[in-house]
XYZ file of C-alpha atoms in Angstrom:
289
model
C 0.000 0.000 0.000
C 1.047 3.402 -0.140
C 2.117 5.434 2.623
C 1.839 8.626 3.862
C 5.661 10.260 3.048
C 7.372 12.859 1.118
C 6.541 12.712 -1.618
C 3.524 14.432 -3.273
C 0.963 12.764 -5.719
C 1.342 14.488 -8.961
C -1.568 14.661 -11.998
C -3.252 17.279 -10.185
C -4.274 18.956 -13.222
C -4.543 17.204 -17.071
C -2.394 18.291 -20.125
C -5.281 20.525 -21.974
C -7.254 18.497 -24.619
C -5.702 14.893 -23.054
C -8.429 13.151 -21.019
C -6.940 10.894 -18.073
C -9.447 8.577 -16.753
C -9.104 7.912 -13.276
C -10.163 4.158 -12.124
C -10.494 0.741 -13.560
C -10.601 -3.065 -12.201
C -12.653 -2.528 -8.196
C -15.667 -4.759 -7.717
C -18.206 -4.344 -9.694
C -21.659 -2.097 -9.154
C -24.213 -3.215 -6.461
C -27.523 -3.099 -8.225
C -30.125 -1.643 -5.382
C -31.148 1.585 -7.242
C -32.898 3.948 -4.379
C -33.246 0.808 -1.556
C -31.161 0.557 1.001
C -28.345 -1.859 1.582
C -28.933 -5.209 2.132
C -27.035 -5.505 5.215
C -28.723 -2.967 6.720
C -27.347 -4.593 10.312
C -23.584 -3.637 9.448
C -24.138 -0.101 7.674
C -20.290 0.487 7.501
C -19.599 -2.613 5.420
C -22.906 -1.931 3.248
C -21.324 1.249 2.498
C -17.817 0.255 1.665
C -19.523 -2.205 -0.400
C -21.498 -0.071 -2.387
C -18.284 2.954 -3.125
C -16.237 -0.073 -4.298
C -18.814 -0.959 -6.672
C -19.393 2.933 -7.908
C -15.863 2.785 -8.077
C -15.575 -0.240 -10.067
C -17.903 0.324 -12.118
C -16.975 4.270 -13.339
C -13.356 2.395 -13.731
C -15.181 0.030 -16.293
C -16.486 2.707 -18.087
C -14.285 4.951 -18.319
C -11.557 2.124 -19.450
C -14.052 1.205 -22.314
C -14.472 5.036 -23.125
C -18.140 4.719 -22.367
C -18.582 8.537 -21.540
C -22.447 8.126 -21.932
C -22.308 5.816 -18.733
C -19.427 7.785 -17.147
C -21.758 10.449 -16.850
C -24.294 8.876 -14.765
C -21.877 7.936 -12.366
C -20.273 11.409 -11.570
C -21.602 14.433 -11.014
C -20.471 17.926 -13.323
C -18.133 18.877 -10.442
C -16.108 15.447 -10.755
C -16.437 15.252 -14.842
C -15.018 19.028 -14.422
C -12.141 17.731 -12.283
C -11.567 14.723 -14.682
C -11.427 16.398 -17.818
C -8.688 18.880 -16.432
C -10.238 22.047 -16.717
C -11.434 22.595 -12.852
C -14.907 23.916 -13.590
C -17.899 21.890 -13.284
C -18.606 20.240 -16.874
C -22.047 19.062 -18.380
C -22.556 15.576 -18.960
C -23.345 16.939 -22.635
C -20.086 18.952 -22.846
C -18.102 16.014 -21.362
C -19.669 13.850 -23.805
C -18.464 16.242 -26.957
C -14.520 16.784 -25.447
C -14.280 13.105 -24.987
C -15.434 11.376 -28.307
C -12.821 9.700 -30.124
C -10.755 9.619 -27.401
C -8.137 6.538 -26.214
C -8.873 5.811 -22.814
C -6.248 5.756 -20.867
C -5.702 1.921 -19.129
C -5.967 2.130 -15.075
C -6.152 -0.210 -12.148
C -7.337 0.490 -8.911
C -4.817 -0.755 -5.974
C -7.173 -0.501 -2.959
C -10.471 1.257 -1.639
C -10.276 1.587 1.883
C -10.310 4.289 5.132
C -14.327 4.967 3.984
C -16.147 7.243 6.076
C -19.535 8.892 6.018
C -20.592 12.414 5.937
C -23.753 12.216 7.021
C -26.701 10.111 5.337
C -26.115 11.781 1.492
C -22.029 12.092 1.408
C -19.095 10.246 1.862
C -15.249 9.752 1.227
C -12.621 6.836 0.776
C -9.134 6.449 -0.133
C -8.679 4.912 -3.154
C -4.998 4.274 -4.558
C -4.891 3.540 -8.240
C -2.764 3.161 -11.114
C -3.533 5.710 -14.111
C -1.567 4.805 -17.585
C 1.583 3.355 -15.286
C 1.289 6.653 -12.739
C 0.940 5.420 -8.962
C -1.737 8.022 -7.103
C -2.936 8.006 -3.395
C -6.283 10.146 -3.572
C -9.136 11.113 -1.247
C -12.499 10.607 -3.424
C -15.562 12.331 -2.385
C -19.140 10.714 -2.580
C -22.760 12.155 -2.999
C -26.170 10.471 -2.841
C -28.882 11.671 -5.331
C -32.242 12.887 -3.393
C -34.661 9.769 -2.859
C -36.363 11.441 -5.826
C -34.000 11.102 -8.664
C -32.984 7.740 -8.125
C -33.462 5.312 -10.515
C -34.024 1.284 -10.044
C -31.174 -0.775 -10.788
C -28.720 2.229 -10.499
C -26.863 2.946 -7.137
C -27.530 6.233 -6.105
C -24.041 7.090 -5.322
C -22.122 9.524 -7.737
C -18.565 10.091 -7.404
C -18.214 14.128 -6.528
C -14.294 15.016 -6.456
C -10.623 13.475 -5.971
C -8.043 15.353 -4.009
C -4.329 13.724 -3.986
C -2.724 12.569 -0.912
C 0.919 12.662 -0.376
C 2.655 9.135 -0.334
C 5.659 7.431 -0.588
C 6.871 6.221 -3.482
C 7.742 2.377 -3.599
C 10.669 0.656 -2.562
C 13.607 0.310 -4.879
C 12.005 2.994 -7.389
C 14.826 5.109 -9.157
C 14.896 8.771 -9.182
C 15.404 11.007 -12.121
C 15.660 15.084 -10.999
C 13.688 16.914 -13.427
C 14.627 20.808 -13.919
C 12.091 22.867 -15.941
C 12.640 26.226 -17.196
C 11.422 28.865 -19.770
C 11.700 26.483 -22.658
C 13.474 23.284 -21.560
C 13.764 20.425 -19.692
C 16.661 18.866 -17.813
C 17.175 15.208 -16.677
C 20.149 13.981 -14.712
C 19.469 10.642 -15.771
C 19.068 9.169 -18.891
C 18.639 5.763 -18.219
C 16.127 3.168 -15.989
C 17.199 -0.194 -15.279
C 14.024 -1.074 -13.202
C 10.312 -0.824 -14.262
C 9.601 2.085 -11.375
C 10.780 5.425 -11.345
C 10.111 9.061 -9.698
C 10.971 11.899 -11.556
C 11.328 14.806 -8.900
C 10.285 17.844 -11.117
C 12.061 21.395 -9.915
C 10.908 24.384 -11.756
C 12.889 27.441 -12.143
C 10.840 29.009 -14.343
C 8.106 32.040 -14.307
C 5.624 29.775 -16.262
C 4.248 26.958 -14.830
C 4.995 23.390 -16.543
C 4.263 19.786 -16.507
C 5.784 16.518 -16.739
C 3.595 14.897 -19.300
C 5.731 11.705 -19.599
C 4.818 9.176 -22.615
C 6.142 6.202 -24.777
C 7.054 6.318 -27.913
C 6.427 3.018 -30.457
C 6.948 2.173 -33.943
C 9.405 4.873 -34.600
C 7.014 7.589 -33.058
C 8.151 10.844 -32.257
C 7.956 14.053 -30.242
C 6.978 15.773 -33.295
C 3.930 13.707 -34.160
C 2.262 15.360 -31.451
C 3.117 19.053 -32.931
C 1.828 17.535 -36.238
C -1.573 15.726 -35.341
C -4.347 17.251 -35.776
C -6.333 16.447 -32.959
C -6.969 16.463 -29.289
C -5.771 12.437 -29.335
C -2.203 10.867 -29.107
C -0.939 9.827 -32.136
C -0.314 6.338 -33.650
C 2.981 4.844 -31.855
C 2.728 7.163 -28.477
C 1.042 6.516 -25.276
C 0.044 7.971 -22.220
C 2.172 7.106 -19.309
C 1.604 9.210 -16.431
C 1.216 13.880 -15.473
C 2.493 16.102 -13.016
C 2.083 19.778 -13.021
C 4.698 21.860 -11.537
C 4.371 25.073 -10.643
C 6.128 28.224 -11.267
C 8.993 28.413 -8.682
C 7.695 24.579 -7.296
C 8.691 21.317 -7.064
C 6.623 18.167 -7.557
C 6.938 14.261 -7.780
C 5.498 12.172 -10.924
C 6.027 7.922 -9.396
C 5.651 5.709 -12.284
C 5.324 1.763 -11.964
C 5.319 -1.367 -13.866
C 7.296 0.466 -16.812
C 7.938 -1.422 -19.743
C 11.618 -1.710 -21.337
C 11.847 1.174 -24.012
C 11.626 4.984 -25.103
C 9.823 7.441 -22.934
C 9.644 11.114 -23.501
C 9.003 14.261 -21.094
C 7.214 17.257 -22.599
C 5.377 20.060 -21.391
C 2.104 20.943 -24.020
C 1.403 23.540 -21.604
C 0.979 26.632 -24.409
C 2.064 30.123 -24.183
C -0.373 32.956 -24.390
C -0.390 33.110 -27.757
C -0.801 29.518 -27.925
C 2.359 28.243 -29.169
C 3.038 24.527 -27.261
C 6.474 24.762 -24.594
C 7.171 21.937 -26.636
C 7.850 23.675 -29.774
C 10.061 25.704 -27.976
C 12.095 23.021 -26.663
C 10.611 21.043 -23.750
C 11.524 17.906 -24.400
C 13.706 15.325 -22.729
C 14.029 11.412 -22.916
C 14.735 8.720 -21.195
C 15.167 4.526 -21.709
C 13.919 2.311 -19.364
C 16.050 -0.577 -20.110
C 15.543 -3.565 -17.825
C-alpha cells in the first residue's frame, strides 16, 4: 500500500485536450437503485460495499471510453475535475470533449479508510494506477435525493478526488527533473528497473508539466506538434502527469514500466498559444531492464 511520506501525488491537473481517466478493475456495481443496503445490520460494510462498486464500475467505463455511462456515475463537479479544466462540466459537454478519445488503461490498488458524511455524502481512499502513474487520492461521494434515483442504479455519484501525499515504492529510481522557460533537464538518462520518480524542480516564471509518454513504432515528439487532434498519435502513449508550478517542485512515481523509449514534454501553451514543446521542452529517457 502506499504510505503517507514525502513525496507528493502528482496529476493534479490534465495536459489541456488529453483526457486521463481515473479508475479501472474494483468490484463491480451493487444493483439496489434507491433501496437501502442489504445488510442494513452492518451499515459500515454496506457502504464500503457499495463505493467499491461505484468505483468499479466508473473504472469500467471509463476504461471502455463509455462517456455516456461515465456520466451517470459522476456528477459535473467530478467530470469538471476529470477532464482537467477545474470547472464543473455538463454531462453533454463532457460527452463532446471526450469522443474519439483513447482511454487511458488504469487499475485500482485498494479502496479503503471509507467514512460517512452524514446520510447523502461520503469519502474513501482509493490508490490507483492511471496509464503506469501510482496516485494516493481522497475521493468524495454524494447520494442523489430519494427522488431522482433510478431502479437498478446505485444512487451514489462520485463528486471530487483530491491527492494525498505518499511514498513512493521501494527500490524505485529517481530522475531530478529541472524545468525552465523552454526546456527540460534530466540527470538521468537511463532506468534499469520498471519504477521510477521523476522529482520535477521548476525554475521558471511559467508553470509546466511533466507529461511523460512512450514512444512506439518509430514515433516521435513531433507527431504530437503535427496531429491534428486532441488524441495521441499512432505509436505514443500515455504514461503518467504532473504539473509543476512556477517556482515549485513536484513528484510524478511511475510503476510497472515497460523496457523502451519514454519522452518528457510540457504541451502547456504560451499565451499566444504556441506549445512549450515547440520551444524546446523535451527530454528522454530509456527504461532498459
Amino acid at each position: 500500500d502506499a504510505a503517507a511520506g514525502d513525496a507528493a501525488a502528482g496529476g493534479a491537473a490534465a495536459t489541456p485536450g488529453l483526457i486521463v481517466p481515473r479508475v479501472e478493475n474494483a468490484a463491480p456495481a451493487t444493483d439496489r437503485g434507491g433501496d437501502e443496503p442489504a445488510a442494513a445490520d452492518d451499515p459500515e460494510a454496506a457502504l464500503a460495499a457499495e463505493l467499491t462498486g461505484v468505483v468499479g464500475a466508473l473504472a469500467a467505463c471509463l476504461s471502455a471510453g463509455r462517456g455516456e455511462l461515465v456520466a451517470t456515475l459522476a456528477t459535473e463537479t467530478y467530470l469538471g475535475q476529470l477532464y482537467g479544466g477545474g470547472e464543473p462540466l455538463p454531462a453533454e459537454e463532457y460527452l463532446a470533449l471526450t469522443e474519439g478519445l483513447t482511454p487511458v488503461s488504469t487499475q485500482i490498488r485498494t479502496v479503503r479508510d471509507v467514512q460517512a458524511d452524514g446520510d447523502d455524502r461520503a469519502t474513501a481512499e482509493v490508490v490507483s494506477v492511471v496509464g503506469n502513474q501510482l496516485r494516493r487520492s481522497r475521493w468524495r461521494f454524494v447520494r442523489e435525493p430519494r427522488a431522482d434515483r433510478q431502479a437498478g442504479r446505485t444512487p451514489w455519484r462520485v463528486d471530487a478526488e483530491a491527492a494525498l501525499r505518499f511514498a513512493p515504492p521501494a527500490g524505485a529510481e529517481t530522475i531530478a527533473v529541472g524545468l525552465e522557460e523552454y526546456a527540460i533537464a534530466l540527470d538521468e538518462s537511463e532506468v534499469d528497473g520498471d519504477a521510477v520518480v521523476l522529482r520535477g524542480d521548476n525554475i521558471g516564471t511559467e508553470d509546466h508539466e511533466m507529461l511523460v509518454l512512450r514512444l512506439d513504432d518509430g514515433a516521435t515528439t513531433g507527431d504530437l506538434l503535427r496531429g491534428a487532434g486532441p488524441d495521441l498519435p499512432d505509436g505514443i502513449s500515455y504514461v503518467g502527469q504532473a504539473t509543476v508550478p512556477a517556482g515549485g517542485a513536484a513528484d510524478l512515481v511511475l510503476v510497472d514500466l515497460a523496457p523502451g523509449d519514454y519522452a518528457v514534454v510540457c504541451l502547456f501553451a504560451t499565451p499566444n498559444g504556441t506549445p512549450h514543446l515547440a520551444l524546446g521542452m523535451e527530454a528522454a529517457f530509456e527504461v532498459t531492464g
